[in-house]
XYZ file of C-alpha atoms in Angstrom:
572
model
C 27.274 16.157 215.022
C 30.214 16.258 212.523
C 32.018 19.046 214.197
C 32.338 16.650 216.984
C 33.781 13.355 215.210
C 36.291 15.551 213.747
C 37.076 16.899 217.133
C 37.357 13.459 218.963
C 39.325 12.454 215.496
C 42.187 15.110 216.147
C 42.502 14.419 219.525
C 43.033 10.570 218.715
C 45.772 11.103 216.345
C 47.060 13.419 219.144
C 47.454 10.984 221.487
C 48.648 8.034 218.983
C 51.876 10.511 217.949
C 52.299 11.597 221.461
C 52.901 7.888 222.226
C 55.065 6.986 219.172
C 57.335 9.647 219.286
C 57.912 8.611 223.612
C 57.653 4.906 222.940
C 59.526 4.088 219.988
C 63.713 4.508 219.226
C 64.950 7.744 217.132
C 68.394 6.999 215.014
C 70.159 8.897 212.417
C 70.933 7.019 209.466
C 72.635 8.668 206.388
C 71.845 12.414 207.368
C 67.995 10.820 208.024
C 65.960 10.535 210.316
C 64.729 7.244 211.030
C 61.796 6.212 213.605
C 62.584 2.546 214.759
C 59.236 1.371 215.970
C 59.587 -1.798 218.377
C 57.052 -4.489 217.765
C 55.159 -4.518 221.173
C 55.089 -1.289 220.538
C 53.065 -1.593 217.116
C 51.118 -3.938 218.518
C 49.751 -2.062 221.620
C 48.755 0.954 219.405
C 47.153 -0.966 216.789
C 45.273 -2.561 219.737
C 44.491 0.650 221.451
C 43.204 2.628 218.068
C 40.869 -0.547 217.592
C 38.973 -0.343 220.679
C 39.434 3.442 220.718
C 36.991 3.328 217.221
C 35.055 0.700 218.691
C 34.260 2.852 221.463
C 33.529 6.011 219.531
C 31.545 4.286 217.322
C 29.330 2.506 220.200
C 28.977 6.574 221.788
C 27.720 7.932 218.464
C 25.155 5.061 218.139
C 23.681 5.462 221.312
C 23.656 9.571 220.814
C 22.549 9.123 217.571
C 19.290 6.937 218.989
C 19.070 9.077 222.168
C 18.404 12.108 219.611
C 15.754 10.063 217.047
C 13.985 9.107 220.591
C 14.155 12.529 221.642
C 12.959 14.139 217.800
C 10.032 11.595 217.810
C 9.346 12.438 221.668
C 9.334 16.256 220.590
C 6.880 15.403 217.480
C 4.741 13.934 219.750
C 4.521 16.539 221.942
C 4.222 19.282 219.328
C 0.994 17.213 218.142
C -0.593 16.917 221.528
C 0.128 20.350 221.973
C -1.849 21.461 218.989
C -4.843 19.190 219.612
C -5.066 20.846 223.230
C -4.927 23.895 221.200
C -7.568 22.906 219.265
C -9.592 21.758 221.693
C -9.196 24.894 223.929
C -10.159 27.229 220.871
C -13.632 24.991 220.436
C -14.640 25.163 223.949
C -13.340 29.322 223.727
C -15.919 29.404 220.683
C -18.681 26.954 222.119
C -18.183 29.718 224.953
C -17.236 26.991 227.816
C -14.819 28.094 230.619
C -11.818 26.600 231.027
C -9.009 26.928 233.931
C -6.132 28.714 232.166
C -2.634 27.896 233.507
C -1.093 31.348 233.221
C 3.318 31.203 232.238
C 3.325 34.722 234.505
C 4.790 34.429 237.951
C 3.833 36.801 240.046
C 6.349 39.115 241.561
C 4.196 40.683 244.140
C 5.455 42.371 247.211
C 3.979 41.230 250.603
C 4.683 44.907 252.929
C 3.671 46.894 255.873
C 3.740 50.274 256.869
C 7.405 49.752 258.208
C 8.392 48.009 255.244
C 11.109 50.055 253.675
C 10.050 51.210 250.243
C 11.689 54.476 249.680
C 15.160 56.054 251.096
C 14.711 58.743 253.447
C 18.099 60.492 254.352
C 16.857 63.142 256.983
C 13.977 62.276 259.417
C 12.150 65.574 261.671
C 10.933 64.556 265.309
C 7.720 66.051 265.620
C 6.629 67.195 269.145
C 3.967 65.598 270.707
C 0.949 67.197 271.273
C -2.696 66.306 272.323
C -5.172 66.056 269.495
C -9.188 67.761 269.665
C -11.746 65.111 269.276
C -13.662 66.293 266.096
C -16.462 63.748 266.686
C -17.777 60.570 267.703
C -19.195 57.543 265.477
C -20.415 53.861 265.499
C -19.058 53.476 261.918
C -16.927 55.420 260.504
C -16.536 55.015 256.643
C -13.519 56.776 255.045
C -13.564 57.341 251.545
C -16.766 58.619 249.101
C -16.702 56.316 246.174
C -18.903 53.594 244.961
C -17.878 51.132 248.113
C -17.703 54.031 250.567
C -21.316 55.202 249.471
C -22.657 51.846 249.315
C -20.775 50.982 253.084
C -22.208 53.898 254.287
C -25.656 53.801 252.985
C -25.786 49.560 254.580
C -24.945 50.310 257.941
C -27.060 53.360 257.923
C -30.069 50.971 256.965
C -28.725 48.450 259.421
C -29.317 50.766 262.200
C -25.511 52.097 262.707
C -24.721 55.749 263.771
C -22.837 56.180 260.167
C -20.372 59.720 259.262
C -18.757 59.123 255.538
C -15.259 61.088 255.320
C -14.199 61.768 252.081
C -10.861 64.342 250.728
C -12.062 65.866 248.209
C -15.555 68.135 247.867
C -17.927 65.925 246.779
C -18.997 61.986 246.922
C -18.964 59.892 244.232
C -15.183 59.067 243.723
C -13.931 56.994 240.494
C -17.556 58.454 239.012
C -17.519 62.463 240.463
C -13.635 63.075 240.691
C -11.879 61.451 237.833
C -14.964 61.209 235.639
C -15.376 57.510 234.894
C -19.089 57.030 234.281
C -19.998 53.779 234.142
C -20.166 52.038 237.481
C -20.858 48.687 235.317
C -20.628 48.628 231.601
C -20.248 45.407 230.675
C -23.989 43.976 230.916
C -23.946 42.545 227.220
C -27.165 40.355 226.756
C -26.744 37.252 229.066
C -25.046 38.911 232.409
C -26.508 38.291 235.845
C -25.993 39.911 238.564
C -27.869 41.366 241.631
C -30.713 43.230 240.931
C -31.109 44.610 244.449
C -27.644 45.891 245.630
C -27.082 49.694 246.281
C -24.564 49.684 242.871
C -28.084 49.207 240.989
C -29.939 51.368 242.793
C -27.774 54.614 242.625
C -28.010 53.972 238.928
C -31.808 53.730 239.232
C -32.060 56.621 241.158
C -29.433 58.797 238.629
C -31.745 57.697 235.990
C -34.970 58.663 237.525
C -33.278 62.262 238.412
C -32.442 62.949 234.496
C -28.572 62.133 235.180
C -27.875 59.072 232.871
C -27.477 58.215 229.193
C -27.090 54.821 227.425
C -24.183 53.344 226.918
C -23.266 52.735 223.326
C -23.601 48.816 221.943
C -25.015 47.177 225.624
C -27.685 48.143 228.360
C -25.046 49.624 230.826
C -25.946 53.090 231.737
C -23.294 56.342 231.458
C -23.728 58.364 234.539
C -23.243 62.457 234.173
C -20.198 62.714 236.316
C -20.917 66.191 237.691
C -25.034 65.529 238.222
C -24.233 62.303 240.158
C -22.873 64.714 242.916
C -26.188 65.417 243.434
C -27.579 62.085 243.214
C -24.716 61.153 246.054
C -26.565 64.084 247.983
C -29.695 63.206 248.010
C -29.055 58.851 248.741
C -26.593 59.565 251.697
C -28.910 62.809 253.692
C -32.207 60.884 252.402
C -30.220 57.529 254.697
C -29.347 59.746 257.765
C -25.362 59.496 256.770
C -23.282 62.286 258.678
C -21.451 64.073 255.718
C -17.824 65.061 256.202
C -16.064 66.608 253.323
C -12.533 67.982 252.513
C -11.086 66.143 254.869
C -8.013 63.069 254.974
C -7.444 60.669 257.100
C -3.227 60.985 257.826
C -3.140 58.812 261.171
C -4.940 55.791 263.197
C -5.902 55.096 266.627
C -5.307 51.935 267.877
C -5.744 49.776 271.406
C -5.227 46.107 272.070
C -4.844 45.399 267.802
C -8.179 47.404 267.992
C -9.243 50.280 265.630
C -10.820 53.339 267.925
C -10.865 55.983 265.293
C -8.228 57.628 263.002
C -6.602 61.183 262.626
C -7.701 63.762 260.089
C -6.156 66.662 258.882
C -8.594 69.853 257.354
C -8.753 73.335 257.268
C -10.100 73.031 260.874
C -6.553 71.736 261.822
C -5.427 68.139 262.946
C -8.360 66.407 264.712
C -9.660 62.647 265.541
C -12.615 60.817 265.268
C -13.341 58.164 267.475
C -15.451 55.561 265.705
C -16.372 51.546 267.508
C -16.006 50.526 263.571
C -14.118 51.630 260.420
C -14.440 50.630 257.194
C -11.456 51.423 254.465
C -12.768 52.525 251.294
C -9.625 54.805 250.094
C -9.089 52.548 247.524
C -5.464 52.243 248.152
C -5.941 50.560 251.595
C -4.599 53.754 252.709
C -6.384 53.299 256.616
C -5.001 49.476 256.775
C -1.551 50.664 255.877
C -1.560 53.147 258.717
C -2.766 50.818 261.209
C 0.119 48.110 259.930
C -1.952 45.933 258.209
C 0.209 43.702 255.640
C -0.281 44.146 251.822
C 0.323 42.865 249.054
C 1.613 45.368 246.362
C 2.894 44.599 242.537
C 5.852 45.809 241.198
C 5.738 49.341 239.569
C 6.246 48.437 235.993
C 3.918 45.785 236.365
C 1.010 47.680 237.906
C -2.286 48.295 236.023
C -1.667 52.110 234.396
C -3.350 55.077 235.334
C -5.889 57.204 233.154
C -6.313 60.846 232.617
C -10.052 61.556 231.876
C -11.333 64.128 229.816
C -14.409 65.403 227.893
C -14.737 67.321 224.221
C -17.282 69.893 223.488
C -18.174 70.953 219.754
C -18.402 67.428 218.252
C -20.352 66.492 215.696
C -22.897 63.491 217.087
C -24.154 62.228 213.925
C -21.005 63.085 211.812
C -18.815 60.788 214.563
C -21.791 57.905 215.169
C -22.011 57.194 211.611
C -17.759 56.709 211.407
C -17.959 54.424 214.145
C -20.765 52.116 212.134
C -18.590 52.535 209.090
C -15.187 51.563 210.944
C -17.001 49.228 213.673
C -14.398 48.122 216.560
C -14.372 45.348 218.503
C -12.877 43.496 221.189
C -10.473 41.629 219.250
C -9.243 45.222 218.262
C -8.076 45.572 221.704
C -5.137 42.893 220.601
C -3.816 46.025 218.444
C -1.825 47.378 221.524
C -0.752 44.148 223.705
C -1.477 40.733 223.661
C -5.284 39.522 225.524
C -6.550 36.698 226.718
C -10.008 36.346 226.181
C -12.753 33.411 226.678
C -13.547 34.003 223.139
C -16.922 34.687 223.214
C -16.057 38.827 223.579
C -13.818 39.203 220.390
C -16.545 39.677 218.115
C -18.851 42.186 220.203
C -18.882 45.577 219.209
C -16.670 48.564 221.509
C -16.500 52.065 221.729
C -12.874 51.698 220.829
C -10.093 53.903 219.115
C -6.703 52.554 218.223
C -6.110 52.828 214.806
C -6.943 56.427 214.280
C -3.981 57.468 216.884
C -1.800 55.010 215.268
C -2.340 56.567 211.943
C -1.594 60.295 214.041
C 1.649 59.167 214.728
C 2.584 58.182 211.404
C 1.589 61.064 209.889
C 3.632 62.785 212.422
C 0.526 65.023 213.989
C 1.430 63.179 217.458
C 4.580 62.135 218.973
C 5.192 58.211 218.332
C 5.909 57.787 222.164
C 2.302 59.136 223.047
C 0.281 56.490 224.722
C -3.252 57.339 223.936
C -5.443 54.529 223.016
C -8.861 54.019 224.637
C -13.003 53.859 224.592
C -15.311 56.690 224.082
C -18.924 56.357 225.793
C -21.091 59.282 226.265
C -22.479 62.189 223.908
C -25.030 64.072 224.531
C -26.686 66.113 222.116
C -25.212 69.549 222.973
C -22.065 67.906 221.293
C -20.051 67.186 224.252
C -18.071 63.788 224.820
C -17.729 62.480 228.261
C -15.282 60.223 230.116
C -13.200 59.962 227.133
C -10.862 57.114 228.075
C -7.844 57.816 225.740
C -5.000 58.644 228.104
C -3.211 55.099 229.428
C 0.029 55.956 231.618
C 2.146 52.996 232.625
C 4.899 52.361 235.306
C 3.511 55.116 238.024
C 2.636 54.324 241.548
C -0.973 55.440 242.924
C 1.096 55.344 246.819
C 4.323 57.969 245.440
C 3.700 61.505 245.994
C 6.221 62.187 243.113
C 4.489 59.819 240.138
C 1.454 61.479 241.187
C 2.609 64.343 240.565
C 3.986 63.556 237.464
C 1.283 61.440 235.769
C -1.170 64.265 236.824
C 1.110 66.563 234.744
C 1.733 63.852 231.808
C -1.358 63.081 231.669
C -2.609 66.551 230.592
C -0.354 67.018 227.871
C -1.212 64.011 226.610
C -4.595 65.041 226.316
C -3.878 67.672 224.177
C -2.190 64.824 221.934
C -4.994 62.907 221.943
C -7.786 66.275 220.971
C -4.709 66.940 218.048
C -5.188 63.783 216.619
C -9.058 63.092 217.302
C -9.296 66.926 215.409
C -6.938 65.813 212.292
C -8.227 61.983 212.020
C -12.075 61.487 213.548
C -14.963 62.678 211.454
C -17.507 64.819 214.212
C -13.861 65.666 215.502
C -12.915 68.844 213.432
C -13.516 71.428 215.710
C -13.021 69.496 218.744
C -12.163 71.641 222.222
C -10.798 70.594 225.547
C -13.791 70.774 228.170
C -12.808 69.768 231.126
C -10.314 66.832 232.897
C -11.123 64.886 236.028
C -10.242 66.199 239.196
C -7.754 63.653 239.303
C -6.110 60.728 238.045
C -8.139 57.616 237.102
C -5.382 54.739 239.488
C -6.166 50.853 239.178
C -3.693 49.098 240.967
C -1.938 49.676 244.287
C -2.234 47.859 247.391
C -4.601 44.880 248.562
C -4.545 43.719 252.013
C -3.311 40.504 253.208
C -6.629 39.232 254.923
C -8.462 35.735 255.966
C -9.074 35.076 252.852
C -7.136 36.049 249.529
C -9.546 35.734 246.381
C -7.569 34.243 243.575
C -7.881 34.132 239.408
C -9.480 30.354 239.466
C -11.954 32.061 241.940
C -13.519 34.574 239.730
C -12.945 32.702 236.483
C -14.465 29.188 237.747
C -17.886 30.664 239.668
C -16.491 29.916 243.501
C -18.728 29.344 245.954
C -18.634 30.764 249.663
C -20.229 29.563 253.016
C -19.529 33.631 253.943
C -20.815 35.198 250.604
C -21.602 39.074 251.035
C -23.222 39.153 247.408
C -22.275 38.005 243.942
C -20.616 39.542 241.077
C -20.680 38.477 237.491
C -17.298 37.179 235.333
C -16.270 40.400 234.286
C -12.574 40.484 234.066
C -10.572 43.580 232.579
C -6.761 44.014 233.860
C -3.512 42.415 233.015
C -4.098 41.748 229.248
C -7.355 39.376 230.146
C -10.897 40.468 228.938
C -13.941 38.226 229.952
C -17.258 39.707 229.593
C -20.089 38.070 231.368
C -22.212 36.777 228.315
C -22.804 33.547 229.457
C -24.817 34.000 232.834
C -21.818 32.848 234.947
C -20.746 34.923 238.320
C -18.759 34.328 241.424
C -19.217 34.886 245.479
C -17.232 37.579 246.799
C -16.502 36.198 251.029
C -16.456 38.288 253.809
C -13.292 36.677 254.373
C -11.562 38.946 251.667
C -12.580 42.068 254.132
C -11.115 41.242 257.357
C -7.079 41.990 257.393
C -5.207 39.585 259.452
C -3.621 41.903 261.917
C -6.516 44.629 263.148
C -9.970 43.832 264.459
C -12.745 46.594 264.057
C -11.410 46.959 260.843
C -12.913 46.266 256.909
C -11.775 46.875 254.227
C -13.906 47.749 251.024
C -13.487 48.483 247.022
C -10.557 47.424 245.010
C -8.100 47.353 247.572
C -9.760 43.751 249.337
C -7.787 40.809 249.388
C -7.045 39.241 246.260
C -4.194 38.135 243.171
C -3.603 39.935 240.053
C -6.412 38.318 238.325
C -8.767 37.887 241.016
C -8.262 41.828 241.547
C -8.637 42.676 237.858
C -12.558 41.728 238.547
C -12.861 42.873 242.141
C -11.596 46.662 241.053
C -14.718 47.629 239.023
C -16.751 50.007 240.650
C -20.020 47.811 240.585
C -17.505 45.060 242.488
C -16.920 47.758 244.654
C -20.310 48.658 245.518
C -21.031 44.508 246.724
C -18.136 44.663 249.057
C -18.952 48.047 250.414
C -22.585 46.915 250.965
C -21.195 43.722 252.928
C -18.561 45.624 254.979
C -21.324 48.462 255.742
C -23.551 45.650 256.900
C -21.256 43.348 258.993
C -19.840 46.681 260.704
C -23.625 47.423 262.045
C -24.429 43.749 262.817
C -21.333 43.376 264.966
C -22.313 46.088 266.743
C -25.983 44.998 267.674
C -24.488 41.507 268.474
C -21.527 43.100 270.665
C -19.039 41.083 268.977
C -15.220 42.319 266.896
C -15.597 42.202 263.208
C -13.982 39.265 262.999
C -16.171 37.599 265.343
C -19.429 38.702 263.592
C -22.833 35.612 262.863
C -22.008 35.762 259.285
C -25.665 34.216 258.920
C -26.907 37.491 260.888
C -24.830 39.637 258.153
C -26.202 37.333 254.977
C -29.916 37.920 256.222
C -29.663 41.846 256.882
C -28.104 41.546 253.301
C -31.478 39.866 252.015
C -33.407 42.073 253.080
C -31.688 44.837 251.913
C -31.987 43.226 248.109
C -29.034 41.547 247.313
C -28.372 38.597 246.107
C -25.845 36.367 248.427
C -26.040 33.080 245.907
């Protein structure tokens, strides 16, 4: 405040000489100078320097109170703020739920397939040409993961003509082809969720056929990536489901805003499929954005990372198992990389975490600093072989772009051999380590989610929303976007058929993590065993529309929840 008086001061004096040397009479007397100041003169700048400190004076008194008000305001606030903090961090430990007010705006893009996301200089005009009808379908589900399994396998059961289309050579997806084997693994003691959905039951059914192991500190089970080919097999031919493999969908048929069937390219050439239904389980809406659907889509170096996969051979079971009980990790560990939110109630539970050993790599200089491996471990078996090691964690690709495909695929393996370097030099059970196989491809979270009837938000699946058009429930499992919230506590939300429909195409559902939904809502909703409820209540409502002769969007929801029943699962 000083540096201001001393300003205002200056300027003062300015003006006061200003006006005596203008006002007042100069004479020379005996080689002087002499300033002859009149008395009206005097008086009027005596006059004006009084009220001129009156008035500065009366401006610093008011500042001066404004600020004390404003210091005490700002003490005030500082102490509420720590008693909410306070309060927030007993109900975190008393494991209550509380609506958190997230500081993190979203910058989500709202798009459609004409929406101009990349610069193409050069276009070709390709001639027209008619197109063979391949076959014909009263659901057609596109895309062999969890959802597109468990869609298939409920309309089959509902009593739906049912073919299941999938690119690559077997079913399975996030489980088979990029080797993620754990379709739920966060049932710590206290979850609930539905005992009777088709998620459950391929895990059953991998069980009974030899093709699971436990996962590590909870009663989640590992699938074997490669055997659950075989269990995908046997459930979808056991159903009736008509089995098309190696083949993509590239183009959709559409009449009157109506789905008909979609365009598939395959060794056997460019051919259709007409189908009364289709339900998108691609995963990256990839059916929805050829038919125009809207989207949302989050910014590139905002987007969830992608994973590359791999498994070790020649480890040492006990020799690494007792490390981990020496050096236990848990979630609170996860803090070492980025800032989490969690409820709390998680950061003591044990993980099958590594951070610190990679960490330590780097500054011994056995890995590059840059190298962003950091991860979970889960199964080995006793032939010494770790599966769906989780260690690889790219950032800033995008799932939809050709080119960071094609470059994460490539990072991502020579990370891997980064990560076996330092798992070798640092991990007891480790030493003589060897690469035994990757995923057949990336491991992608986060790409597009349609725009649809209704968009599931954050307070949804934190705060155990209800729905008058529930398709099944799914515990408060939350892992995306710095938040972990494991479902200790018995709490779960409704998943609405609503978040299936898109706004723009009838005939048309949408399945798996690419349903309508917010950052948050979609870091719950991307989890295969999510996947799996959705894909059961698309498969369902596609079959039930049919019997009733109605459009999708048209459908008796009550009709829908009761087939549901009776297939197991749990709508409330």
């Amino acid at each position: 405040m000083g540096k201001y008086k001393v300003a205002i001061n200056i300027l003062l004096l300015s003006v006061v000489c200003y006006y005596l040397l203008h006002a007042s009479s100069i004479i020379e007397y005996k080689n002087d100078i002499v300033i002859k100041i009149h008395v009206g003169t005097f008086t009027s700048i005596a006059l004006t320097i009084i009220i001129s400190l009156f008035f500065i004076k009366y401006i610093f008194l008011k500042y001066e109170s404004n600020n004390t008000n404003k210091i005490t305001e700002d003490i005030v606030e500082t102490k509420e703020k720590y008693v909410k903090r306070a309060e927030r961090m007993i109900d975190r430990w008393s494991g209550k739920q509380q609506q958190v007010d997230r500081k993190n705006p979203t910058n989500e893009m709202i798009l459609h397939r004409n929406s101009v996301d990349q610069d193409y200089s050069t276009f070709y005009n390709e001639t027209p040409k008619l197109t063979p009808i391949l076959t014909e379908c009263e659901v057609l589900v596109v895309g062999g993961g969890p959802s597109g399994i468990s869609a298939a396998l409920a309309a089959k059961r509902t009593g739906a003509d049912t073919i299941l289309l999938e690119k690559f050579g077997c079913f399975g997806g996030v489980i088979t082809t990029v080797g993620m084997e754990t379709i739920g693994w966060y049932r710590y003691e206290g979850t609930v969720e539905s005992q009777g959905g088709i998620g459950i039951e391929m895990e059953r059914i991998a069980a009974k056929m030899g093709g699971t192991i436990k996962w590590p500190y909870n009663d989640s089970e590992c699938l074997d990536a490669d055997y659950f080919k075989i269990v995908a097999d046997h459930l979808l031919t056991e159903a009736g489901v008509r089995p098309i493999l190696h083949c993509s969908a590239v183009e959709v048929m559409l009449e009157n805003n109506q789905i008909i069937g979609i365009i598939t390219e395959s060794k056997s050439g460019r051919l259709a499929i007409r189908a009364k239904r289709v339900i998108d389980c691609t995963g990256d809406a990839d059916i929805a954005y050829l038919a125009g659907c809207s989207y949302r889509k989050t910014p590139k170096d905002e987007m969830l990372g992608v994973s590359t996969i791999f498994s070790c051979s020649n480890i040492n079971k006990e020799r690494f198992l007792q490390y981990t009980e020496d050096n236990p990790a848990t979630y609170a560990d996860w803090s070492g990389l980025w800032t989490q939110e969690t409820s709390g109630k998680e950061d003591q539970l044990r993980t099958p975490y590594l951070d610190k050993e990679f960490q330590k790599a780097k500054d011994l200089g056995i890995i590059p600093k840059t190298s962003p491996i950091g991860g979970s471990w889960s199964s080995l078996t006793d032939a010494g072989e770790a599966t769906n090691l989780n260690l690889v964690y790219m950032t800033n690709y995008d799932c939809t772009n050709v080119m960071d495909l094609t470059k994460a695929e490539m990072e991502g393996r020579k990370e891997t051999l980064h990560a076996i370097l330092a798992l070798k030099h640092i991990v007891p059970g480790f030493e003589k380590a060897k690469l035994r196989n990757f995923g057949m491809t990336l491991g992608c979270r986060d790409s597009r989610k349609i725009i649809a009837r209704y968009n599931l938000t954050g307070d949804d699946v934190k705060n155990q929303a209800k729905f008058y058009d529930s398709v099944g429930i799914f515990p408060e499992f939350i892992d995306g976007y710095n938040i972990i919230i494991l479902p200790t506590s018995g709490r779960y939300f409704e998943v609405p058929y609503g978040c299936l429909l898109p706004l723009e195409i009838d005939n048309l559902l949408v399945a798996g993590r690419c349903v309508a939904g917010d950052k948050i809502s979609h870091a719950a909703m991307r989890n295969m065993a999510a996947c799996t409820v959705t894909g059961q209540g698309a498969g369902v409502a596609a079959a039930i529309s049919l019997r009733q002769g109605v459009t999708t969007s048209q459908v008796d929801i009550e009709l829908v929840q009761n087939e549901l029943i009776r297939q197991g699962v749990r709508i409330h």
